[in-house]
Coordinates of C-alpha atoms and ligand atoms in Angstrom, one line a residue:
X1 CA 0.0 0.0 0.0
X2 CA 1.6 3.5 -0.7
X3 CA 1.2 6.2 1.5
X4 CA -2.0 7.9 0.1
X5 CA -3.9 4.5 0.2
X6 CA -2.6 4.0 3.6
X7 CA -3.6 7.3 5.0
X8 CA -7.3 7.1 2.9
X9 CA -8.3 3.6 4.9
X10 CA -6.7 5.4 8.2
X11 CA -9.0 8.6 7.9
X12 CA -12.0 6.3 6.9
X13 CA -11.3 4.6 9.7
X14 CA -11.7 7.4 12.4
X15 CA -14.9 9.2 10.6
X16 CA -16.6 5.5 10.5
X17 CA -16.0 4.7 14.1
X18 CA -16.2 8.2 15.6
X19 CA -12.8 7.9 17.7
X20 CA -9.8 10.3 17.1
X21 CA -8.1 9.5 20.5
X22 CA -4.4 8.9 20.3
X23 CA -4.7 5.6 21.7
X24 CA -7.8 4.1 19.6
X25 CA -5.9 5.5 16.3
X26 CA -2.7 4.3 17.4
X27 CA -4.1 0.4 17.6
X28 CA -5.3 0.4 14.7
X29 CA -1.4 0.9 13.0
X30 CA -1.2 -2.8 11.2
X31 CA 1.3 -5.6 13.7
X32 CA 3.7 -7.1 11.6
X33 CA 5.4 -10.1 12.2
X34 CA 8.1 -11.4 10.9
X35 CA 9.0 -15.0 10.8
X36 CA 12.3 -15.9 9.5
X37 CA 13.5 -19.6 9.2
X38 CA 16.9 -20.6 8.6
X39 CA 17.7 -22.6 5.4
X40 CA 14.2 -23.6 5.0
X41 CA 14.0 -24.4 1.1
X42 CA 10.3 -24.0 -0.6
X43 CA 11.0 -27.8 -1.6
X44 CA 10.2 -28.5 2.4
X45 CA 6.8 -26.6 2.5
X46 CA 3.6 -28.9 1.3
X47 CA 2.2 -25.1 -0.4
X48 CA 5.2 -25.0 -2.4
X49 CA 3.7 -28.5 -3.8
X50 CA 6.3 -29.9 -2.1
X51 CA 6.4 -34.0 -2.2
X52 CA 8.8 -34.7 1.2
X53 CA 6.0 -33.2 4.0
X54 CA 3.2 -31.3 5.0
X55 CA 3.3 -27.9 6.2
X56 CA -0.1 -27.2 7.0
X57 CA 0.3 -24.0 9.6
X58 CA 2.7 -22.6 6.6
X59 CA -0.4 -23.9 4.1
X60 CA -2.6 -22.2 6.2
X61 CA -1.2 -18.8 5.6
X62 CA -1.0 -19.4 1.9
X63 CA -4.0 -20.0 1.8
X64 CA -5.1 -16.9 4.0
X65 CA -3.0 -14.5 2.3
X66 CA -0.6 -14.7 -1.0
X67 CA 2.6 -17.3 -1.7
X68 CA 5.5 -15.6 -3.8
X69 CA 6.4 -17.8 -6.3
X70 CA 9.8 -16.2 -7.3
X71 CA 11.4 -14.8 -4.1
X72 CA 15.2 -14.3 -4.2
X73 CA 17.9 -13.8 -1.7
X74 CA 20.9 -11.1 -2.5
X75 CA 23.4 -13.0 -1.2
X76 CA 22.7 -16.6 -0.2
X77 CA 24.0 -17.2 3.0
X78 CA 22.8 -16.6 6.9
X79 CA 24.3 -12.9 7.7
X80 CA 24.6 -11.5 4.5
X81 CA 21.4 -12.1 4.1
X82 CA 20.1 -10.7 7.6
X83 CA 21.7 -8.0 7.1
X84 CA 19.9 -7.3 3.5
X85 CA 16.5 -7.1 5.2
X86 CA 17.1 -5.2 8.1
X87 CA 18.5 -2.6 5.8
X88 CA 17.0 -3.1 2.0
X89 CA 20.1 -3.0 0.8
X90 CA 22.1 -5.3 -1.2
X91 CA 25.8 -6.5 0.4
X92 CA 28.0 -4.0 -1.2
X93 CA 26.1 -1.3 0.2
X94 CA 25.7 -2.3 3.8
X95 CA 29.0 -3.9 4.5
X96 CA 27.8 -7.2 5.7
X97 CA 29.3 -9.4 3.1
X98 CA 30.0 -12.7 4.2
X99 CA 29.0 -14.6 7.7
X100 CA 32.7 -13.2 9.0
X101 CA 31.5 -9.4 8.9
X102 CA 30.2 -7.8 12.6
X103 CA 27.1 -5.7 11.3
X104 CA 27.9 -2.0 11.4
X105 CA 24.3 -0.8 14.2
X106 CA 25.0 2.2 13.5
X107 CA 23.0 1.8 10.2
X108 CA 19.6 2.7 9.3
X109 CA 17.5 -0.4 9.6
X110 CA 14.0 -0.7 9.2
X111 CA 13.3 -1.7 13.3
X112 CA 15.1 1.8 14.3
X113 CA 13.1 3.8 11.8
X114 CA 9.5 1.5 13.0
X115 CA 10.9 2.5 16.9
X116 CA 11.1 6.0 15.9
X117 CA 7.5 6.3 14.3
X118 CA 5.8 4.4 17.6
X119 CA 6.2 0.7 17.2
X120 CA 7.1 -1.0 19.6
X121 CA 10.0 -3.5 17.9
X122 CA 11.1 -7.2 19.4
X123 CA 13.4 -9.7 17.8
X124 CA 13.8 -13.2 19.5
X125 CA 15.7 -16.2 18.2
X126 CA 18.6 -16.3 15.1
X127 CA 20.6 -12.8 14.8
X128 CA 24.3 -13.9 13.9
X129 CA 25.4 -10.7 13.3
X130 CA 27.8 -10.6 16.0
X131 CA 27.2 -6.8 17.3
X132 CA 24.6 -6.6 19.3
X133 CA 20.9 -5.6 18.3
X134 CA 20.1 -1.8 17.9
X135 CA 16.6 -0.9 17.3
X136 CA 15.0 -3.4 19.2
X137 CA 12.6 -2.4 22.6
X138 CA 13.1 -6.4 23.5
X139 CA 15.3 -8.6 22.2
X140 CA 16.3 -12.4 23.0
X141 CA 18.8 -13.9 20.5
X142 CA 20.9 -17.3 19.7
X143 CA 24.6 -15.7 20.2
X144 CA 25.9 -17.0 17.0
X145 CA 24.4 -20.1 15.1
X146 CA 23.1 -21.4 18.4
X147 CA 22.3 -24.6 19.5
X148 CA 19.2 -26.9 18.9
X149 CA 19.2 -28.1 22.3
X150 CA 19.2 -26.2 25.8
X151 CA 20.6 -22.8 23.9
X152 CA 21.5 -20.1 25.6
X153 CA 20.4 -17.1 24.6
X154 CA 21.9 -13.1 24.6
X155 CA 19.7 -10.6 26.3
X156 CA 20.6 -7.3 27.4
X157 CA 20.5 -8.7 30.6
X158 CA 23.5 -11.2 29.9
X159 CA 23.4 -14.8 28.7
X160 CA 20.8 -17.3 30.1
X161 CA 20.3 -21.0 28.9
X162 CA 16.8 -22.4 28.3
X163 CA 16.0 -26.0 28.7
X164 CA 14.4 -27.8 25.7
X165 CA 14.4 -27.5 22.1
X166 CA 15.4 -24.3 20.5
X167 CA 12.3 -24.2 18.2
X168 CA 9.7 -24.5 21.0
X169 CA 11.9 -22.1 23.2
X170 CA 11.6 -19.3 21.0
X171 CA 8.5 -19.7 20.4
X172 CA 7.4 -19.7 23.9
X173 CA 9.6 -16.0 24.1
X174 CA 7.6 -14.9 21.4
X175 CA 4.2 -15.5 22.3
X176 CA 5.3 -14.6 26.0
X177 CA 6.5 -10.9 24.2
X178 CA 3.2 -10.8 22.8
X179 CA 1.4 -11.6 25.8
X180 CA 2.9 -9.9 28.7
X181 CA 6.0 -7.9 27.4
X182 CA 4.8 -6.0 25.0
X183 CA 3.6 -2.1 25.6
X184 CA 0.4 -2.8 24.5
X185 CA -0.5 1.1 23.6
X186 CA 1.4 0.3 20.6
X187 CA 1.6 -1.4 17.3
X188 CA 4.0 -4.0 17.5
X189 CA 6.4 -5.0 15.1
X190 CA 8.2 -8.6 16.0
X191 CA 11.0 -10.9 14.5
X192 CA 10.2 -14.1 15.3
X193 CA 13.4 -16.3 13.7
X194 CA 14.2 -19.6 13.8
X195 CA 17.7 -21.7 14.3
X196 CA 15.3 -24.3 12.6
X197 CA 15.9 -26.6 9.9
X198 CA 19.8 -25.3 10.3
X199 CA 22.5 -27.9 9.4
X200 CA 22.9 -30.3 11.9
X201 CA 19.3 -31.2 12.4
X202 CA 18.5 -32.0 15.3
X203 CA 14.8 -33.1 15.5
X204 CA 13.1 -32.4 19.0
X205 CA 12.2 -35.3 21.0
X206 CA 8.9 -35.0 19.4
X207 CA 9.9 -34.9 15.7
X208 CA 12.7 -38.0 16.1
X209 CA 11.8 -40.4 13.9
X210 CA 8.3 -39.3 12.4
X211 CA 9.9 -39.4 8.4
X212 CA 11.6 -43.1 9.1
X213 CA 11.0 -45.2 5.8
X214 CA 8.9 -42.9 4.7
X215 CA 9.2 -43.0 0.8
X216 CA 11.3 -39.7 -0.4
X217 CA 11.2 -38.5 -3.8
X218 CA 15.4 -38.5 -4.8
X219 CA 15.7 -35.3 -7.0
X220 CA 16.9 -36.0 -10.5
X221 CA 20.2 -34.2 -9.9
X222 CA 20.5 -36.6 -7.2
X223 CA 24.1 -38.3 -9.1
X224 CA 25.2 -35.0 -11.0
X225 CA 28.1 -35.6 -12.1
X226 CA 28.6 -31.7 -12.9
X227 CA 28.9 -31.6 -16.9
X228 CA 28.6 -29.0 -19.4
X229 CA 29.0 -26.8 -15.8
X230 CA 32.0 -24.8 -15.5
X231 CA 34.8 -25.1 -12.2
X232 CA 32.8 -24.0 -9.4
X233 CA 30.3 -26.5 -9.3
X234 CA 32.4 -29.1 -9.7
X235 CA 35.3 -27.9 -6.5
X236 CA 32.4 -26.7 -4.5
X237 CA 32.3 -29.2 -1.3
X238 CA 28.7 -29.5 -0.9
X239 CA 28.1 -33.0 -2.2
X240 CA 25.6 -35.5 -0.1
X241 CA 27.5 -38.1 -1.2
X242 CA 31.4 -36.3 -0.3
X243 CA 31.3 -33.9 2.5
X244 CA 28.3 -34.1 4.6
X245 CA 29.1 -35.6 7.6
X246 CA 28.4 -39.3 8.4
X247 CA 28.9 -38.4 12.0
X248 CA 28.1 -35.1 12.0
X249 CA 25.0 -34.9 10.2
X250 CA 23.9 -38.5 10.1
X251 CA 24.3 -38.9 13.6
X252 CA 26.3 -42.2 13.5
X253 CA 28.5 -42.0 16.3
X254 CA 32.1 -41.7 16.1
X255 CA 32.9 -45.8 17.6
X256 CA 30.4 -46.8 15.4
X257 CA 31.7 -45.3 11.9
X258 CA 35.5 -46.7 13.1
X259 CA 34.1 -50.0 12.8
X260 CA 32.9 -49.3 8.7
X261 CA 36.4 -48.6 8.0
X262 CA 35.0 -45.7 6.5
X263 CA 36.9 -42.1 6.7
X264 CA 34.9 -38.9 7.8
X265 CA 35.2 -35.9 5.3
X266 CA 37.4 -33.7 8.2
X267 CA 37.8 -36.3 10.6
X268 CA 39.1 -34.2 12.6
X269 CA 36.3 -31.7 13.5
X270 CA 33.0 -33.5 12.2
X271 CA 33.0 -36.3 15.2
X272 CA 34.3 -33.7 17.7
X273 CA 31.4 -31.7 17.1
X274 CA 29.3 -34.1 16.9
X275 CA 30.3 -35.7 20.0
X276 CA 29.9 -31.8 22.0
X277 CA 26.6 -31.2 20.9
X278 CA 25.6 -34.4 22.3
X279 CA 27.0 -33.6 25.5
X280 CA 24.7 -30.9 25.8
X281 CA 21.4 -32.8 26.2
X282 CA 20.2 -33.9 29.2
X283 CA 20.2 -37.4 29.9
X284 CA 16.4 -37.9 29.2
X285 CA 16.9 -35.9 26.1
X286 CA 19.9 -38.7 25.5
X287 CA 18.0 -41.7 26.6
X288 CA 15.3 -40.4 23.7
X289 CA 17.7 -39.8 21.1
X290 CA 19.8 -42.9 21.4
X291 CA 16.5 -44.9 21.6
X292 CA 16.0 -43.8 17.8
X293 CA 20.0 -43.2 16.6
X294 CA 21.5 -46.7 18.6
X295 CA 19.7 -49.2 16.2
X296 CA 20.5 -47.1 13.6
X297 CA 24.1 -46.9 14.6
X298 CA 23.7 -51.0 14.8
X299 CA 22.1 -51.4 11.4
X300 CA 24.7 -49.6 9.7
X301 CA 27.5 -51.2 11.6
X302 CA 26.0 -54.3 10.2
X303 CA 24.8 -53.8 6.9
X304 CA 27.1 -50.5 5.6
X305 CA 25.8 -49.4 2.5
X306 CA 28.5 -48.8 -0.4
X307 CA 29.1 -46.5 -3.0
X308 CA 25.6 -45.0 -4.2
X309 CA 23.7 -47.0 -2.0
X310 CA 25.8 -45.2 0.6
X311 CA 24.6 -41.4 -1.1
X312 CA 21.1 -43.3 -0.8
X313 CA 21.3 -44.3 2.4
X314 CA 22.8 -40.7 3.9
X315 CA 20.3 -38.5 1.8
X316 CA 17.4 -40.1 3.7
X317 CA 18.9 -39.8 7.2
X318 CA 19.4 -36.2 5.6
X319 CA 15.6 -35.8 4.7
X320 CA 14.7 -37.6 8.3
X321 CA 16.1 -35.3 10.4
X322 CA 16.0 -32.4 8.1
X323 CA 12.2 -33.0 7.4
X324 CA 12.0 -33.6 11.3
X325 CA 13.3 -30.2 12.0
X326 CA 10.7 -28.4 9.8
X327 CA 8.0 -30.2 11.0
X328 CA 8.8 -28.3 14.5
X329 CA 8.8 -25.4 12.5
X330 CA 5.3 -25.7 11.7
X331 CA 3.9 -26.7 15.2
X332 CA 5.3 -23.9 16.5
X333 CA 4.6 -21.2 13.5
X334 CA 0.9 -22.9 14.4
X335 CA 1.0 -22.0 18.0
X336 CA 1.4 -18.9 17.1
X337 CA -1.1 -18.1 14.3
X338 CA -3.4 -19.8 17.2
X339 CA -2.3 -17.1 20.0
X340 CA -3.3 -14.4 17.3
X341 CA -6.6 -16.2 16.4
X342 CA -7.2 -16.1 20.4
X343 CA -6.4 -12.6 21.4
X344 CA -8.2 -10.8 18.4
X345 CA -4.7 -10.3 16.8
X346 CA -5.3 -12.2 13.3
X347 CA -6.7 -9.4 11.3
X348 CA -4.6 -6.4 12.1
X349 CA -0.8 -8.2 11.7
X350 CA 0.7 -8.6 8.7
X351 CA 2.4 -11.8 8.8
X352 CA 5.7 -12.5 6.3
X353 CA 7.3 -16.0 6.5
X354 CA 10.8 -16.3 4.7
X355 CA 13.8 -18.1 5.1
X356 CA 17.3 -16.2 5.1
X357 CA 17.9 -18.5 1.6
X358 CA 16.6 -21.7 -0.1
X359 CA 18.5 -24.6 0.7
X360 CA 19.4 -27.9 -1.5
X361 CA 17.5 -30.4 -0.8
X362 CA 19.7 -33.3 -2.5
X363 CA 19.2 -31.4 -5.9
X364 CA 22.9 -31.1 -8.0
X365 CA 24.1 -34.1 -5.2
X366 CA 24.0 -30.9 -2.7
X367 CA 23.3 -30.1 0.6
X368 CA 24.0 -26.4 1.9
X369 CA 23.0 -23.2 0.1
X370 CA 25.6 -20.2 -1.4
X371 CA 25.1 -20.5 -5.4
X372 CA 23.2 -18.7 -7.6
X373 CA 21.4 -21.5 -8.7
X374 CA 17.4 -21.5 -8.5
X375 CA 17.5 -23.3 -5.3
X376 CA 19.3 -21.8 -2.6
X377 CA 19.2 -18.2 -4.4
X378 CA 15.0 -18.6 -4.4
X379 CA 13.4 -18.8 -0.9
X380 CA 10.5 -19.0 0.7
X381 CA 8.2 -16.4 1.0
X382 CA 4.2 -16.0 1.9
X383 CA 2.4 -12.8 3.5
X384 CA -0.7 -12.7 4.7
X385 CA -2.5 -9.1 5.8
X386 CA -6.2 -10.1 5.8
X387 CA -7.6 -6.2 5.6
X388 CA -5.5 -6.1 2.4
X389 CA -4.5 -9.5 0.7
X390 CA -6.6 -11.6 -0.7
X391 CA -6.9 -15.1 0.8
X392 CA -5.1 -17.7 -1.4
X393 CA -3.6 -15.3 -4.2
X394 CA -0.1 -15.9 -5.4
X395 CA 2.4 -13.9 -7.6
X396 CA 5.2 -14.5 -9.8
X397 CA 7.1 -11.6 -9.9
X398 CA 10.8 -11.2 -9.3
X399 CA 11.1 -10.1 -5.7
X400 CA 14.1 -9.8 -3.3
X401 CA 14.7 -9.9 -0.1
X402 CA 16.3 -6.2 0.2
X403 CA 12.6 -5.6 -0.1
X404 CA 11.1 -6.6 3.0
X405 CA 12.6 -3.3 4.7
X406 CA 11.0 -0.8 2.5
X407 CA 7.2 -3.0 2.4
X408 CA 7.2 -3.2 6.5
X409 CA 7.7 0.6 6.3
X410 CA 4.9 1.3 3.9
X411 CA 2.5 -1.1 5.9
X412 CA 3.1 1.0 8.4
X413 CA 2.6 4.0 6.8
X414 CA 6.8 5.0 7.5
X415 CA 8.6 7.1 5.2
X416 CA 10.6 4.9 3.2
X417 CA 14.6 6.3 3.1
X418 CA 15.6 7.1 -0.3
X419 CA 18.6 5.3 -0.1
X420 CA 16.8 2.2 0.3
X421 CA 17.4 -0.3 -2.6
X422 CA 14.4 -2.2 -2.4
X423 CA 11.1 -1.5 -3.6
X424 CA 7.8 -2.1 -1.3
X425 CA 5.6 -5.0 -2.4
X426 CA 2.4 -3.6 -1.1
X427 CA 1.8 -2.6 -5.0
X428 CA 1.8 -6.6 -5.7
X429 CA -0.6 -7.6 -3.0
X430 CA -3.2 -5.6 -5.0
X431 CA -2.6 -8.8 -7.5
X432 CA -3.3 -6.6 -10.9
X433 CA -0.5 -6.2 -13.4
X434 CA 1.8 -3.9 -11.8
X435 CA 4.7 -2.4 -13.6
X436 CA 7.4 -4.2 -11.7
X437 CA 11.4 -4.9 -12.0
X438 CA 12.4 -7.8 -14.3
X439 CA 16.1 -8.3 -12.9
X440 CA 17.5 -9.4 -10.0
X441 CA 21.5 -9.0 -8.7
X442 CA 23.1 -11.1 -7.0
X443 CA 26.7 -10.8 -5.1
X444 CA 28.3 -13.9 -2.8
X445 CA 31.5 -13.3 -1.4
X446 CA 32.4 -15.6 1.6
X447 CA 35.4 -17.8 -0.5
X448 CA 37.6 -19.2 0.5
X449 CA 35.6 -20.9 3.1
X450 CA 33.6 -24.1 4.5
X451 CA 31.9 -25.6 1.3
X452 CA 34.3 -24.0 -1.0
X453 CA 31.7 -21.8 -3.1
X454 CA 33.6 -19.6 -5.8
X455 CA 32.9 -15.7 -5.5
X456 CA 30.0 -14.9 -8.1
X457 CA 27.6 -12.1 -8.9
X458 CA 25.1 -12.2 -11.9
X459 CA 21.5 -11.0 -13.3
X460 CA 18.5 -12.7 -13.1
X461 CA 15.6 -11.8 -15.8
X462 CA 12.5 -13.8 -16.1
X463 CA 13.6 -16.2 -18.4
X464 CA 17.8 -16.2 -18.1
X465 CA 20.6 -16.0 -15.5
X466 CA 24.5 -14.9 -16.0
X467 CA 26.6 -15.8 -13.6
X468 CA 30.1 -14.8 -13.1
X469 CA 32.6 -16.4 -11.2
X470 CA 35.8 -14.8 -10.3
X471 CA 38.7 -14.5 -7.3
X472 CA 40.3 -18.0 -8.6
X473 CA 38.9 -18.2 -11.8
X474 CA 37.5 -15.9 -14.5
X475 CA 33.9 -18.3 -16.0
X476 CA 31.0 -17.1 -17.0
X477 CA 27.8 -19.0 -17.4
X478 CA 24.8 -18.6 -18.8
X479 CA 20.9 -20.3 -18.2
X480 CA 17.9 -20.4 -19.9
X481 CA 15.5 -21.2 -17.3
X482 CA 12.9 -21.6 -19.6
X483 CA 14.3 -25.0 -21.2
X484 CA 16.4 -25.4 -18.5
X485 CA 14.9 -25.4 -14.9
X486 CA 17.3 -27.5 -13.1
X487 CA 20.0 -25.7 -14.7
X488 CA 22.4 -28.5 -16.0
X489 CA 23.7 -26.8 -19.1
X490 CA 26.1 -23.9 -19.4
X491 CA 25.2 -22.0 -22.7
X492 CA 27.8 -19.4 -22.3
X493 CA 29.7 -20.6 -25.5
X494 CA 27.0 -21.5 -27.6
X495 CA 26.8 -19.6 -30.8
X496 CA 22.7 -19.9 -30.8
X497 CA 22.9 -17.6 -27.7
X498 CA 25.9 -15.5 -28.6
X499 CA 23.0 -12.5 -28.9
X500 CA 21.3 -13.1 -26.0
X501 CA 25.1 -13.2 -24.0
X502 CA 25.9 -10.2 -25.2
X503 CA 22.5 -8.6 -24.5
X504 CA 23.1 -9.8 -20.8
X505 CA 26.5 -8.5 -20.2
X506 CA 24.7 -4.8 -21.3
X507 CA 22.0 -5.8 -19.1
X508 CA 24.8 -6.9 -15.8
X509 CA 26.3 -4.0 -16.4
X510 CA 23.6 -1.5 -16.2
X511 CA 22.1 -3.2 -13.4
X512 CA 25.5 -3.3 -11.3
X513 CA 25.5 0.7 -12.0
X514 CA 21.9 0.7 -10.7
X515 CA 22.6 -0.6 -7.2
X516 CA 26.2 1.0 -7.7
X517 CA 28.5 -2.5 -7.2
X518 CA 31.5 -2.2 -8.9
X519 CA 35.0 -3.8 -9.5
X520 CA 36.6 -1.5 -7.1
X521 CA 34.3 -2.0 -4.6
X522 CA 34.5 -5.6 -4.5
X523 CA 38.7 -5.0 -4.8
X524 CA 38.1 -3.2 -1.5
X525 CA 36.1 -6.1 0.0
X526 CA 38.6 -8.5 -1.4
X527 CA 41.8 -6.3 0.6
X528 CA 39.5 -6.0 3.6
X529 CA 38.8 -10.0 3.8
X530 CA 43.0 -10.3 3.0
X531 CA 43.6 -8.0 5.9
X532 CA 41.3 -9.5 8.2
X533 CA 43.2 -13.1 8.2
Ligands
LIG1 C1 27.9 -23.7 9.7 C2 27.7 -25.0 8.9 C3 27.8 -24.9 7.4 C4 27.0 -23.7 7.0 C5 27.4 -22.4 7.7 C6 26.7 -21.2 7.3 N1 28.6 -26.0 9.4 O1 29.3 -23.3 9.6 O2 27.4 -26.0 6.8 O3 27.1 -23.5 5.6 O4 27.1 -22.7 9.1 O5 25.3 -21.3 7.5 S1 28.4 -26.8 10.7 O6 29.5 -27.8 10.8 O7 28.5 -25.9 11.8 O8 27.1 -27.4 10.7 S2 24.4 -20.0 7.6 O9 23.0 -20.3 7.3 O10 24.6 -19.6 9.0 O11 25.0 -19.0 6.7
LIG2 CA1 20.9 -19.8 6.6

C-alpha cells in the first residue's frame, strides 16, 4: 500500500468509528510479524507442492494470504542475508558481506526507523550478526548459530540458557513478548526467527523419527556428475555423497563409523562436534535420542551401504532429520497463528514467513546453500494481511529480499529512506499487473571458506541468468531457465545464444551501475577480507 492509500483507509477509519483518540488511532497501525527460518527451502513446504512433507500452519497462511512464487535472496548465506533485510540494501552497500563481517548498528535499519515512528519492535531467536541488536525495545537472540538443544540465549541482561528444544523455546519468548511484554499502547512489530531446519538437524524429542521409511522423492540431480557446468560446481564441497558428515549430520556415532572402516570428510572436526553437541542434552533428552539413533548406529555397523547406496542411504537420514526439524517449524509457527486467532490479533498483523535462503535439498548431489542457482538463491516467501491480501492469491514476480525493509515501512505508513534499494511490495498484494522490476542482482563473497563456493555475482531476468565467477577463476555461465529449470547446461559458448550473451553482459552492467557495485568495490572487499586473516 503507498502512503496515500494507507492514509485514505486510516481517515476512513476514524470518521466510520467516531474515535480520534491517540490511543484508539494508534491500535489500529497494522502488527507485523516477521517470521524468519533458517535454510528452509520451498521444496520442504507442502504449499510449495512440495512432495517430502506437509506444512499445513505454513499452508494455512497461503492460503489466507498470498505465496511468492519467485522470491530471491541477495546474497545466499545466513548474515549477509540478515543484514539485507534489516536494511534493504544489497551487500556492497551495507558492508555485511559474508558470515565473518560484525554488522555495522550504526546503520539505518527498518526496526530503528519503526521505533522512531511508535512501534514497539522485538526480535527473538537467530541474529548472527555478532554486534549486538540496535533498534530493538526487546530482544532475546541465539549468540551466533546457536544450539538446537538447551541454547542459551543473549539478552541485554547477559546470557541465560533455556531447557528444551530451541524451536519450542523461542516460540514460547515470542508468544510470552506478545502476551505480557509488550507495551500494549502500541503497534508491535516482531521478528520471530528460527535456528530451525539449520545444518545439523537436530529433530526435538517429538519430531525424532516421524519421516523413518517414509518413501522420499530422490531429486533428478541426485548423481550429477557436474557436466557442461564450469569449475565451481564441480570444487564446491557440498556434495551429499562427499562432505556431509556421516557423523556429523547422520548422527552415526564416532565408535560406530570406526568399525565401517570408513573415513569422515574432516575427521578431525566432524566427530568432535558431533560428540559436544551431544553432550549438551540432558540425559532424558539422550536416553530419547539414542533410543532412535542406537539401532540405527547398529544397522549400519551391520549392513554398511556402499558406494551410491551409501549417497542413498545418507540422503534419507538427511531428509529424516531435516524434514523432522521443519516439522517443528510448523507446530510452533501454528501456536502462534493460534495465539493471534485467540487474542483478536489475526486481522490487524501482517504476517511474512521467509527463510534467510533456499537450501538444496539433494538437488545437483547438494546439501548447503551459497550459489546462484534456482534453489538456494529462491526462498520462501508467503504474507498474509487479511484487511488487504486476498486469501489464497499468489504472484510470480521477481522479488528480493532487500525488499522486506521498505514494504514493512509502507505497511506501516513509514517514510521509506531514499537510499533504500528495495522496492515495497504492497503494490503486488493488490494482484493486478503492476509495472514491476524484471532483474535481480546477485553478489556472494564468503570464499575461500567451508563448502568452497567460488565468488559470483550475476543478473537474473525472467527467463535467463548470468553468472560470473571470479577471485580464482574468470567463467561465466549462462541459463535459460525456460528450457532449462534444473540448470544442467552452461550456454555461455553457444553460438545460438551469442546474442542473447551479449545482451546480458549490457544488461549486468547497467544493473550493477543501478545498485552501484562495482570492480573497485569488491577489490576493496577483497583487501579487507586479506587483511582480516
Ligand atoms: C555452519 C555449517 C555450514 C553452513 C554455515 C553457514 N557447518 O558453519 O554447513 O554453511 O554454518 O550457514 S556446521 O558444521 O557448523 O554445521 S548460515 O546459514 O549460518 O549461513
Ligand atoms: Ca541460513
Amino acid at each position: 500500500m503507498n502512503r496515500s492509500v494507507f492514509l485514505l483507509i486510516f481517515i476512513s477509519f476514524i470518521i466510520h468509528n467516531g474515535c480520534t483518540g491517540p490511543n484508539s488511532t494508534e491500535t489500529e497501525r497494522p502488527n507485523i510479524i516477521f517470521v524468519m527460518t533458517d535454510d528452509h527451502g520451498y521444496q520442504a513446504i507442502s504449499a510449495y507442492g512440495s512432495n517430502l512433507i506437509d506444512t499445513p500452519n505454513i499452508d494455512r497462511l497461503a492460503n489466507e494470504g498470498m505465496l511468492f512464487r519467485r522470491a530471491y535472496v541477495s546474497n545466499s548465506i545466513c548474515a549477509p542475508s540478515r543484514a539485507a533485510i534489516l536494511t534493504g540494501k544489497h551487500s556492497h552497500i551495507n558492508g555485511h558481506i559474508n558470515n565473518g563481517s560484525v554488522f555495522d548498528s550504526t546503520q539505518v535499519t527498518f526496526p530503528k526507523l519503526l521505533q522512531e515512528e511508535g512501534y514497539e519492535t522485538a526480535i527473538v531467536g537467530k541474529w548472527h550478526l555478532k554486534s549486538e541488536p540496535t533498534g530493538f525495545d526487546f530482544w532475546k537472540v541465539l549468540p551466533g548459530q546457536g544450539h538446537y538443544y538447551n541454547p542459551d540465549f543473549r539478552t541485554p541482561e547477559g546470557m541465560i540458557q533455556e531447557e528444551g528444544h530451541s524451536t519450542e523455546l523461542i516460540t514460547d519468548t515470542a508468544i510470552e513478548y506478545l502476551d505480557s511484554i509488550r507495551d500494549r499502547e502500541k503497534p508491535f512489530m516482531l521478528m520471530y526467527q528460527l535456528k530451525a531446519p539449520h545444518r545439523q538437524w537436530w529433530p526435538s524429542a517429538e519430531d525424532i523419527g516421524v519421516y523413518t521409511d517414509h518413501d522420499f522423492e530422490e531429486p533428478e540431480s541426485l548423481f550429477d556428475d557436474y557436466e557442461n557446468r564450469g569449475t565451481a560446481a564441480k570444487e564446491a564441497e557440498m556434495r551429499i555423497a562427499d562432505h556431509m558428515g556421516l557423523t556429523l549430520d547422520n548422527k552415526i556415532h564416532p565408535d560406530s563409523l570406526a568399525k565401517t572402516g570408513i573415513e569422515e570428510f574432516s575427521p578431525n572436526i566432524y566427530p568432535r562436534i558431533y560428540l559436544d553437541v551431544y553432550s549438551r542434552l540432558t540425559d532424558e533428552q539422550k536416553e530419547r535420542w539414542d533410543a532412535y539413533y542406537g539401532p540405527i548406529n547398529k544397522e549400519f555397523v551391520e549392513n554398511t551401504p556402499k558406494e551410491d547406496e551409501l549417497t542413498r542411504w545418507k540422503f534419507r537420514r538427511y531428509m529424516e532429520d531435516y524434514l523432522g526439524v521443519v516439522r517443528s517449524v510448523d507446530r510452533n509457527l501454528g501456536r502462534l497463528l493460534e495465539y493471534l486467532d485467540e487474542n483478536g490479533l489475526t486481522d490487524n498483523t501482517m504476517i511474512v514467513y521467509t527463510s534467510d535462503q533456499g537450501f538444496y535439498l539433494g538437488e545437483h548431489g547438494w546439501f548447503d546453500k551459497r550459489f546462484m542457482y534456482e534453489e538456494s538463491f529462491r526462498t520462501p516467501l508467503i504474507i498474509r494481511y487479511p484487511s488487504v491480501i486476498q486469501s489464497g492469491s499468489e504472484n510470480s514476480d521477481l522479488v528480493q529480499n532487500i525488499d522486506f525493509a521498505p514494504t514493512i515501512l509502507d505497511v506501516a505508513g513509514v517514510q521509506i529512506p531514499g537510499e533504500i534499494q528495495g522496492e515495497s511490495l504492497t503494490p503486488l498484494f493488490a494482484g493486478n499487473n503492476t509495472e514491476w522490476r524484471d532483474q535481480l542482482y546477485y553478489h556472494y563473497y564468503e570464499y575461500p571458506a567451508e563448502h568452497a563456493v567460488k565468488r559470483h555475482y550475476g543478473i537474473r531476468t525472467n527467463r535467463y541468468k548470468l553468472i560470473h565467477f571470479y577471485y580464482d577463476i574468470d567463467e561465466w555461465e549462462l541459463y535459460d531457465l525456460e528450457n532449462d529449470p534444473q540448470e544442467m547446461m552452461n550456454l555461455y559458448n553457444d553460438p545460438d545464444y551469442a546474442e542473447i550473451k551479449d545482451s546480458l553482459h549490457l544488461e549486468l552492467e547497467d544493473l550493477r551501475e543501478h545498485y552501484r557495485d562495482s570492480d573497485e568495490l569488491t577489490n576493496q572487499f577483497l583487501q579487507r577480507d586479506l587483511a582480516e586473516e
